[in-house]
Short mmCIF file of C-alpha atoms and ligand atoms in Angstrom, two decimals:
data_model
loop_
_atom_site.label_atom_id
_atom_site.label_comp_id
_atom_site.label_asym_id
_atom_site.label_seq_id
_atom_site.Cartn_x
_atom_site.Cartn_y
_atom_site.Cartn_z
CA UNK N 1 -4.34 -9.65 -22.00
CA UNK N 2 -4.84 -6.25 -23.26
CA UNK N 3 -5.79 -5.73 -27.58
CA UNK N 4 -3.33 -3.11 -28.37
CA UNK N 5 -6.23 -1.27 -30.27
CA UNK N 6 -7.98 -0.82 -27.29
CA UNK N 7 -5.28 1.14 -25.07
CA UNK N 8 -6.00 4.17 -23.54
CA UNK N 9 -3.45 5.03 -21.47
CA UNK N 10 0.01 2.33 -21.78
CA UNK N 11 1.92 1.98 -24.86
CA UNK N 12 2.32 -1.34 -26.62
CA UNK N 13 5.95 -0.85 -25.22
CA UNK N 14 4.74 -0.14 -21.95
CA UNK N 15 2.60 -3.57 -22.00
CA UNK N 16 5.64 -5.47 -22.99
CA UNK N 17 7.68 -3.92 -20.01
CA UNK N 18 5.31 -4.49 -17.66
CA UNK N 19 4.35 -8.22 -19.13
CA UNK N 20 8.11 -8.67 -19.38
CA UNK N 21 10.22 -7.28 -16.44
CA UNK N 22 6.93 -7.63 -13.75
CA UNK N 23 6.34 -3.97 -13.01
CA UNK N 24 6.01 -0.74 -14.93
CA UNK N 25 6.11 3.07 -13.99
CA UNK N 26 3.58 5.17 -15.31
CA UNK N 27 4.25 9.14 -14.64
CA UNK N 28 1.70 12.08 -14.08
CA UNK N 29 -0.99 9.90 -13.51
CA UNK N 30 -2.30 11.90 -10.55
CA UNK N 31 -2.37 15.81 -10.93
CA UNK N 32 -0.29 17.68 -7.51
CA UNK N 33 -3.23 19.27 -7.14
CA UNK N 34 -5.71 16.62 -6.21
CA UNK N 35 -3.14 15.00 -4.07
CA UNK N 36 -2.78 18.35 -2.36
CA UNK N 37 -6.70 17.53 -1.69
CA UNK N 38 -6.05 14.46 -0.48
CA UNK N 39 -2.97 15.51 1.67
CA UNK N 40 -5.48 18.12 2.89
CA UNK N 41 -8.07 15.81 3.94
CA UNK N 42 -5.48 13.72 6.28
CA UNK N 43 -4.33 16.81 8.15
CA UNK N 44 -7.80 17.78 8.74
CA UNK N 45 -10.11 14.94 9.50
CA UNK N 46 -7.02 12.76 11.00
CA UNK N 47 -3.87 14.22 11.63
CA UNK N 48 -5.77 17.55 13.58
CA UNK N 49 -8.33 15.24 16.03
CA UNK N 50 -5.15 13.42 16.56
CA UNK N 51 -3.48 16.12 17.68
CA UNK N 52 -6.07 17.66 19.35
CA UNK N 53 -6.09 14.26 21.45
CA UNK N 54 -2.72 14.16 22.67
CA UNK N 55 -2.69 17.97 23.35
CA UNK N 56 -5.41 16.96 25.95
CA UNK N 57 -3.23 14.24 27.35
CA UNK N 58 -0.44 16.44 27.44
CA UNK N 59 1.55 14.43 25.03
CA UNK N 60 2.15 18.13 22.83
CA UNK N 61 2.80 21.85 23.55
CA UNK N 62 0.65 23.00 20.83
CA UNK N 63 -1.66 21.15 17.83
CA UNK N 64 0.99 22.95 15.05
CA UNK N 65 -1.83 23.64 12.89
CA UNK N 66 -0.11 26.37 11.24
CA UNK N 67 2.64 23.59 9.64
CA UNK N 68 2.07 21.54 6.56
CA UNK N 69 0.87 18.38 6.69
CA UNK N 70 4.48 16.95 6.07
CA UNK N 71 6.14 18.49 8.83
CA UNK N 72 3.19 18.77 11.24
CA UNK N 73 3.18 14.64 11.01
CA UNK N 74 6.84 14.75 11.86
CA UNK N 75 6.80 16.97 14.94
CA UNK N 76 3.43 15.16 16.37
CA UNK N 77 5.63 12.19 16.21
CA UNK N 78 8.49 12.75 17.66
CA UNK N 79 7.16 15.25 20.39
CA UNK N 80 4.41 12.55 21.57
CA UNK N 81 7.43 10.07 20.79
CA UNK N 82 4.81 7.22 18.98
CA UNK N 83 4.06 7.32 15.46
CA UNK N 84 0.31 6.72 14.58
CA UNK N 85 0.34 4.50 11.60
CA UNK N 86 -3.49 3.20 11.92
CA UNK N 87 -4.93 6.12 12.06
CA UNK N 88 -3.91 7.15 8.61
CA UNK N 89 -4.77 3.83 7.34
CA UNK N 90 -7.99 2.69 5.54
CA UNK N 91 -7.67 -1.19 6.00
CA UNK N 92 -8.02 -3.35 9.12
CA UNK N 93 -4.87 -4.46 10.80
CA UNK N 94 -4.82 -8.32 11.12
CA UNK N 95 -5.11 -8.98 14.75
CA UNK N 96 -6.40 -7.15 17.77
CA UNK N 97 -9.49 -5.44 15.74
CA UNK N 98 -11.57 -3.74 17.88
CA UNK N 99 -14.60 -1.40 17.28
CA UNK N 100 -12.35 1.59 18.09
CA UNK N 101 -9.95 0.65 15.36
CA UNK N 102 -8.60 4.00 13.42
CA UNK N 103 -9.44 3.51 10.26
CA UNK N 104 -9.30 6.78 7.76
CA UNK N 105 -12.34 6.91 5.17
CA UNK N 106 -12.37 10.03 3.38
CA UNK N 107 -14.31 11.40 0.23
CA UNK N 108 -11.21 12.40 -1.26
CA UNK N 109 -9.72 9.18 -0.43
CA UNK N 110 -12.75 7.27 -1.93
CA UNK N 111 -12.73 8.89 -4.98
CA UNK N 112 -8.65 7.59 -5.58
CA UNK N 113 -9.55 4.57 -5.91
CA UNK N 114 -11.52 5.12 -8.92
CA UNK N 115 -9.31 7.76 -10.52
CA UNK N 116 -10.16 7.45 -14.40
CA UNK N 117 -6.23 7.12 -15.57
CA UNK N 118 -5.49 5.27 -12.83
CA UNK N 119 -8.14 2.76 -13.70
CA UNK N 120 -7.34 3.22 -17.56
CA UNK N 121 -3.70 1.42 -16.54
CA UNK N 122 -5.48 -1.13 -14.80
CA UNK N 123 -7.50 -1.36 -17.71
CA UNK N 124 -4.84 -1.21 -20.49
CA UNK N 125 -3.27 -4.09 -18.25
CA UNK N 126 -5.24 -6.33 -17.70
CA UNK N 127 -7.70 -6.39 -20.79
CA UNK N 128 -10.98 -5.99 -18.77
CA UNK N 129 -13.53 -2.83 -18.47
CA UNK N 130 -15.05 -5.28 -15.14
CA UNK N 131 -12.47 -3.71 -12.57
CA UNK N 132 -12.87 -3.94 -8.78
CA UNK N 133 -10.94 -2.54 -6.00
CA UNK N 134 -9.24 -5.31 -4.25
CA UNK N 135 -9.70 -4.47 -0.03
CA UNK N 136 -6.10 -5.37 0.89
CA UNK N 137 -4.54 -1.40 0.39
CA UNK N 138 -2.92 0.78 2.80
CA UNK N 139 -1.84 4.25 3.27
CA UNK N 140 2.04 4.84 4.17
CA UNK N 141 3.67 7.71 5.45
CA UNK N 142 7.09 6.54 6.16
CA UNK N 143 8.92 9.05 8.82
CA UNK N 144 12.54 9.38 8.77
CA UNK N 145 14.71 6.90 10.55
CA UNK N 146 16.11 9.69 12.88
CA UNK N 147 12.48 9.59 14.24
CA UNK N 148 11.36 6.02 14.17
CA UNK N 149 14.37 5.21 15.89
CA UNK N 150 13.71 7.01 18.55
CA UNK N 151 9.97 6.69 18.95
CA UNK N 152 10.61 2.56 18.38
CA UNK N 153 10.19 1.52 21.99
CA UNK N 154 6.48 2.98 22.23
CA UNK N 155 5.57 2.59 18.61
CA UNK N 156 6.98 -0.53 17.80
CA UNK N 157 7.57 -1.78 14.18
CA UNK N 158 5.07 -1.29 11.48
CA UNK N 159 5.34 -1.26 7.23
CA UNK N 160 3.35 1.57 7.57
CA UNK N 161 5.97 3.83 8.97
CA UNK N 162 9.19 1.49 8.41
CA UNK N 163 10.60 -0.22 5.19
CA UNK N 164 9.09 -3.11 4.03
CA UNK N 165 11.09 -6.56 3.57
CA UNK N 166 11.49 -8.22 0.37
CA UNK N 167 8.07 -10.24 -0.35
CA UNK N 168 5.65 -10.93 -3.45
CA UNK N 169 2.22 -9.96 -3.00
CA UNK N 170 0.78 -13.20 -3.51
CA UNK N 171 2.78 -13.86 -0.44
CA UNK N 172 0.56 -11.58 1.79
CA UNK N 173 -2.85 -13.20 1.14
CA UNK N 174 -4.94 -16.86 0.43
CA UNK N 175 -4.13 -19.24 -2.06
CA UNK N 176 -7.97 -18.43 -3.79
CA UNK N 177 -6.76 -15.50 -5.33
CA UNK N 178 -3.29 -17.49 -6.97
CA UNK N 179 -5.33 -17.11 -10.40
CA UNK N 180 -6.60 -13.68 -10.14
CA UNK N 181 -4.15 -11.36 -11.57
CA UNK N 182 -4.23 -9.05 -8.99
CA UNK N 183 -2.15 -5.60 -10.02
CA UNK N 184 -0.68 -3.77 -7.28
CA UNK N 185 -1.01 0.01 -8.39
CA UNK N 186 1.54 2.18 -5.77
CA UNK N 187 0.89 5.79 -5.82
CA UNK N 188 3.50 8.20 -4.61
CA UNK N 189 1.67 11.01 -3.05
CA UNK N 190 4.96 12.51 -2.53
CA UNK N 191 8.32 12.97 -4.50
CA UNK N 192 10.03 9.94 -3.30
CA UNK N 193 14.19 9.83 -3.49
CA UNK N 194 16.65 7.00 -3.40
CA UNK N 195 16.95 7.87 0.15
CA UNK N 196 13.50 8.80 1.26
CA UNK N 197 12.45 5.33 0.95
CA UNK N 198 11.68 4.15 -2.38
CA UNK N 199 10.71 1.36 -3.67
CA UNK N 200 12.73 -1.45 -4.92
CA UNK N 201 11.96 -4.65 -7.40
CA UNK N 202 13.93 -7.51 -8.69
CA UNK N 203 13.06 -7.63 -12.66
CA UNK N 204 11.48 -10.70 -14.19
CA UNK N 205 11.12 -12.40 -10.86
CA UNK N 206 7.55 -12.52 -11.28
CA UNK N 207 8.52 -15.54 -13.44
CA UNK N 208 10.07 -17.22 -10.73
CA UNK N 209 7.89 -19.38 -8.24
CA UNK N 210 5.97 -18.09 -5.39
CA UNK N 211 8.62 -18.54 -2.36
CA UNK N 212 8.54 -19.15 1.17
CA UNK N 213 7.27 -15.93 3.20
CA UNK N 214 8.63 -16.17 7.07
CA UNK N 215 6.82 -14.16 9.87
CA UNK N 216 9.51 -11.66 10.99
CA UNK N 217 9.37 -8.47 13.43
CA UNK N 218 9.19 -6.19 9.96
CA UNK N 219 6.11 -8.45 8.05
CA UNK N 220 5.86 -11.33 6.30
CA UNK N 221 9.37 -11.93 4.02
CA UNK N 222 11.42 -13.74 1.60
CA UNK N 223 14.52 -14.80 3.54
CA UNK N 224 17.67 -13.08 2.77
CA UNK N 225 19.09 -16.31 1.44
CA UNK N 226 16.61 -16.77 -1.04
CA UNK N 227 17.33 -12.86 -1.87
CA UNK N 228 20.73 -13.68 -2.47
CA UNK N 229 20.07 -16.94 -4.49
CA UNK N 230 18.33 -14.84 -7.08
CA UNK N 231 19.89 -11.18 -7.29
CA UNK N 232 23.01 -10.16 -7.70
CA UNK N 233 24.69 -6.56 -7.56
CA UNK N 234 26.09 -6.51 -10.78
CA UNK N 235 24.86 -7.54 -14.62
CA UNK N 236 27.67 -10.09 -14.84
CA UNK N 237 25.52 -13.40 -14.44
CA UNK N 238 21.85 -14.57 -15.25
CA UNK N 239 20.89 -13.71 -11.71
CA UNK N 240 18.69 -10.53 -11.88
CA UNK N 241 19.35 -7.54 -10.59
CA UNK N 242 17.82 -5.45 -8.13
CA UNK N 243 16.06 -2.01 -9.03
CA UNK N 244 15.62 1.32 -7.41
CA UNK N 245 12.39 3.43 -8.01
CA UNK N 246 12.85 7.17 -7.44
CA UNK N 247 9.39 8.60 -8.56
CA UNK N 248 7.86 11.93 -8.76
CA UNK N 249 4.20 12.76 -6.84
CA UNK N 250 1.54 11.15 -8.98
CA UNK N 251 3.48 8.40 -10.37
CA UNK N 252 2.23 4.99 -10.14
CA UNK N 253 4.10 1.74 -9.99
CA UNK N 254 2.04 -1.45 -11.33
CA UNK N 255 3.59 -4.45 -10.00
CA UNK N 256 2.06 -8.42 -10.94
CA UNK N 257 1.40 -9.84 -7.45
CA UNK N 258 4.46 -12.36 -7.82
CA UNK N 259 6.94 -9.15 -8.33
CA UNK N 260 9.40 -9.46 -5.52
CA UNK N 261 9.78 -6.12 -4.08
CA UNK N 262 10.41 -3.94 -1.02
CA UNK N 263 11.17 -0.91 0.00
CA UNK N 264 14.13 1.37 1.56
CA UNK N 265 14.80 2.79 4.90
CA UNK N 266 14.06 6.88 4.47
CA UNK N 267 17.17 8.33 5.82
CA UNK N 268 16.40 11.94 5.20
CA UNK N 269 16.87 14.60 7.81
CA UNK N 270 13.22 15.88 7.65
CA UNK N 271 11.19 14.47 4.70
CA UNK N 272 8.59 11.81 4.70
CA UNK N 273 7.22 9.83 1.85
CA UNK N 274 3.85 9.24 1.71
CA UNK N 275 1.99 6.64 -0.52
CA UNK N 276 -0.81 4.76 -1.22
CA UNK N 277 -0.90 1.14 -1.95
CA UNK N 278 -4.04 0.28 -4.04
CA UNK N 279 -4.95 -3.13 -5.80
CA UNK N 280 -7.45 -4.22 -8.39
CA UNK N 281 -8.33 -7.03 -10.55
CA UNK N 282 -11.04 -8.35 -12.47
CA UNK N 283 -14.53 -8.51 -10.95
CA UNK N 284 -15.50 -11.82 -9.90
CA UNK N 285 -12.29 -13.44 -9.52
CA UNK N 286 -11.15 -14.20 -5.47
CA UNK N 287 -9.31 -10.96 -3.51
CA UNK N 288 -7.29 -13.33 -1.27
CA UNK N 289 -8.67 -11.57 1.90
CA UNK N 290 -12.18 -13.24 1.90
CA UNK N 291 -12.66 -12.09 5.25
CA UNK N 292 -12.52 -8.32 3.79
CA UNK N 293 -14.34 -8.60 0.60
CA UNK N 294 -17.45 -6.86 1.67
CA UNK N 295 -15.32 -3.66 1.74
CA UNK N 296 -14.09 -4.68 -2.11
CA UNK N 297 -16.26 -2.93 -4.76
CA UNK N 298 -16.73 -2.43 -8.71
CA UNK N 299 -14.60 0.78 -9.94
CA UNK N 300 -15.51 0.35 -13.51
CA UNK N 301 -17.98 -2.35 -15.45
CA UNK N 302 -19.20 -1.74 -19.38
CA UNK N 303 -21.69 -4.74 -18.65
CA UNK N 304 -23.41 -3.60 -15.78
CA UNK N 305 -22.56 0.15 -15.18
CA UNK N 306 -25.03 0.50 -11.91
CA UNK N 307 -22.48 -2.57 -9.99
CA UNK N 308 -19.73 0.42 -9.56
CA UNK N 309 -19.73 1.81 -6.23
CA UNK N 310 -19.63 6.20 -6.35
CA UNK N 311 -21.14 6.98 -3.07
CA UNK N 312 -18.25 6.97 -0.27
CA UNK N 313 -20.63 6.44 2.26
CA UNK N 314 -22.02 3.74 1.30
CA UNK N 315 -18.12 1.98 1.29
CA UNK N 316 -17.45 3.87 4.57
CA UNK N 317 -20.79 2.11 6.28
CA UNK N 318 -18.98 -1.53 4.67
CA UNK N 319 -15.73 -0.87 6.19
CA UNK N 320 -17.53 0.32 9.58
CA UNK N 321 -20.07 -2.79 9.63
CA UNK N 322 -16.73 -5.20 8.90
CA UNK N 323 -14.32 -3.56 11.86
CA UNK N 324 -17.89 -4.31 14.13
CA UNK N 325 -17.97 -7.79 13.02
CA UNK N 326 -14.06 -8.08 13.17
CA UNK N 327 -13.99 -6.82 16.62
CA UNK N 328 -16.30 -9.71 17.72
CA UNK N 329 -13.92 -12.30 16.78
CA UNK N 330 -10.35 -13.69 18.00
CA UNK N 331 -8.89 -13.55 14.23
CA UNK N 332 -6.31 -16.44 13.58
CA UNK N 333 -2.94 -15.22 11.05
CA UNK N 334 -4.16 -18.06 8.71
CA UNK N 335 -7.30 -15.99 7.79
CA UNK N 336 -4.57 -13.91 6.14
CA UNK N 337 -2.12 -15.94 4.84
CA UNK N 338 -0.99 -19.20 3.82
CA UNK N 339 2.49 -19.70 6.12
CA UNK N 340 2.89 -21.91 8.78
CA UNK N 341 4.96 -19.28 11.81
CA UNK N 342 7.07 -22.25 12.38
CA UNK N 343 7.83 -23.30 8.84
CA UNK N 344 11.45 -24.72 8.47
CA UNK N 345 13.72 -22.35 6.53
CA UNK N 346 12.47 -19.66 8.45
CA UNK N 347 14.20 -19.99 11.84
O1 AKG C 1 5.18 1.24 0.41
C1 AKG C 1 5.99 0.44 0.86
O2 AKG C 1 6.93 0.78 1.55
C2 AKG C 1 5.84 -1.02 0.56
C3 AKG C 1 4.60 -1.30 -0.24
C4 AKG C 1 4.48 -2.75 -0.58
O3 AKG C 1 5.31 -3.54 -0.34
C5 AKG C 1 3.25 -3.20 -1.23
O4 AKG C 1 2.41 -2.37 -1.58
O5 AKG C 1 3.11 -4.43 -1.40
#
């Protein structure tokens, strides 16, 4: 826990909402102009090769590098009819790793994970200047539905595209890590809408116990029962009540890792929203994806300021060396996580 002296970034009242209700929002942490950098980076060292690739197959009329990245991602979609959610993303998936894995490392990318405010809020939060980057994070660009729908029989289902089911964090990964504090830190990179597929929490249920997650076709969830058992739609009762979270580019939502949360189906006409999911906690304590912690690293340390990790390549040449090691190996779901596929109350 944070001395309020020592803040650089949160509020005291910001603390108490975030120590209180499970999640806080923190606005204009990143500037539009180094997410235009970012943004800028996809297109060009992903979203171009990619298209370049299925121009040779004959999967496009045309690369549409005279579109923004936004729309570009949209019409390479729907015109090849698949949506390319690895490609854009800068974890491993948890089965069928193989050394040809996509997996998008970029400078600019790199140097997001150690963005000073956004580490200040980390910092501010959880009392610490020994910060690491926790390796479970992903990149989303969520197309809208019109699209998915349509692209659904070659591209399947994927959180990385589609909404994500109700879950906690703590959920996703190993028991270890049930004592680590680890603060999910969600960056829009665009402006996301009620309806472009924001996310959504249930207040205070961080205090609640850490409930059964069932494999379904859309990720690892919280049944709808359960759901129901706890939330309701109006403020009538002492069940809690489920929140909304429009948010501008550059906001950031912190979330403890037993926040229930999810996020909504984007049922624009043309937009996408586009986000990354980062998480961090104090050095030394477990990550809950042991198999991935070679690609975790220090962001920040007062005690030993040569532990943090500023040269990109040297994280790129982790993530490369893991996928390689990865790819040699027939990867069972309970490296990832801690429920049994047939668990009752989840048929
Ligand atoms: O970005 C989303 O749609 C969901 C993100 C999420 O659930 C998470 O970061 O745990």
């Amino acid at each position: 826990m944070s001395s309020l002296a020592s803040l650089r970034v949160l509020s005291p009242a910001d603390l108490n909402q975030f120590h209180s209700e499970g999640y806080l929002v923190v606005e204009n942490v990143v500037d539009r102009a180094t997410i235009q950098e970012l943004l800028q980076e996809m297109n060009d060292e992903v979203l171009t090769p990619l298209a370049q690739q299925l121009l040779n197959k004959g999967k496009l009329h045309s690369l549409y590098s005279d579109i923004k990245f936004e729309d570009r991602i949209q019409r390479v979609s729907a015109e090849s009819s698949c949506s390319y959610p690895q490609a854009f993303d800068f974890s491993l998936p948890q089965s069928g790793i193989t050394r040809q894995t996509p997996l998008y490392l970029g400078d600019k990318l790199f140097q997001m994970f150690s963005h000073s405010k956004i580490v200040d809020c980390i910092s501010d939060i959880l009392g610490t200047e020994e910060i690491s980057s926790n390796p479970v994070q992903h990149m989303r660009i969520k197309l809208p539905a019109k699209i998915t729908e349509e692209i659904a029989k070659n591209s399947g289902f994927s959180g990385m595209v589609n909404p994500v089911p109700w879950h906690q964090d703590s959920g996703v990964i190993l028991p270890e890590s049930d004592n680590s504090h680890i603060i999910t830190c969600w960056l829009a990179l665009s402006d996301v809408t009620l309806d472009s597929g924001c996310m959504q929490v249930i207040p205070k249920s961080h205090n609640q116990q850490l409930f059964q997650h069932c494999h379904t076709k859309e990720g690892l969830a919280i049944n709808d029962k359960t759901i129901h058992s706890i939330t309701t739609k109006a403020e009538e009762s002492e069940k809690l009540v489920m929140k909304q979270l429009p948010m501008t580019a550059g906001s950031i939502l912190l979330m403890t890792c037993r926040t229930i949360h999810s996020s909504a189906e984007n049922t624009t006409a043309n937009k996408i929203r586009v986000s990354m999911d980062l998480r961090y906690q104090k050095t030394g304590t477990a990550s809950g994806r042991p198999l991935f912690d070679s690609a975790g690293f220090v962001v920040r340390s007062a005690a030993n300021p040569s532990s943090v990790l500023t040269e990109a390549t040297e994280w790129r040449a982790r993530w490369l060396k893991l996928r390689e090691s990865l790819a040699e190996q027939n990867l069972a779901s309970n490296h990832f996580n801690r429920w049994d596929i047939n668990a009752p109350g989840c048929a």
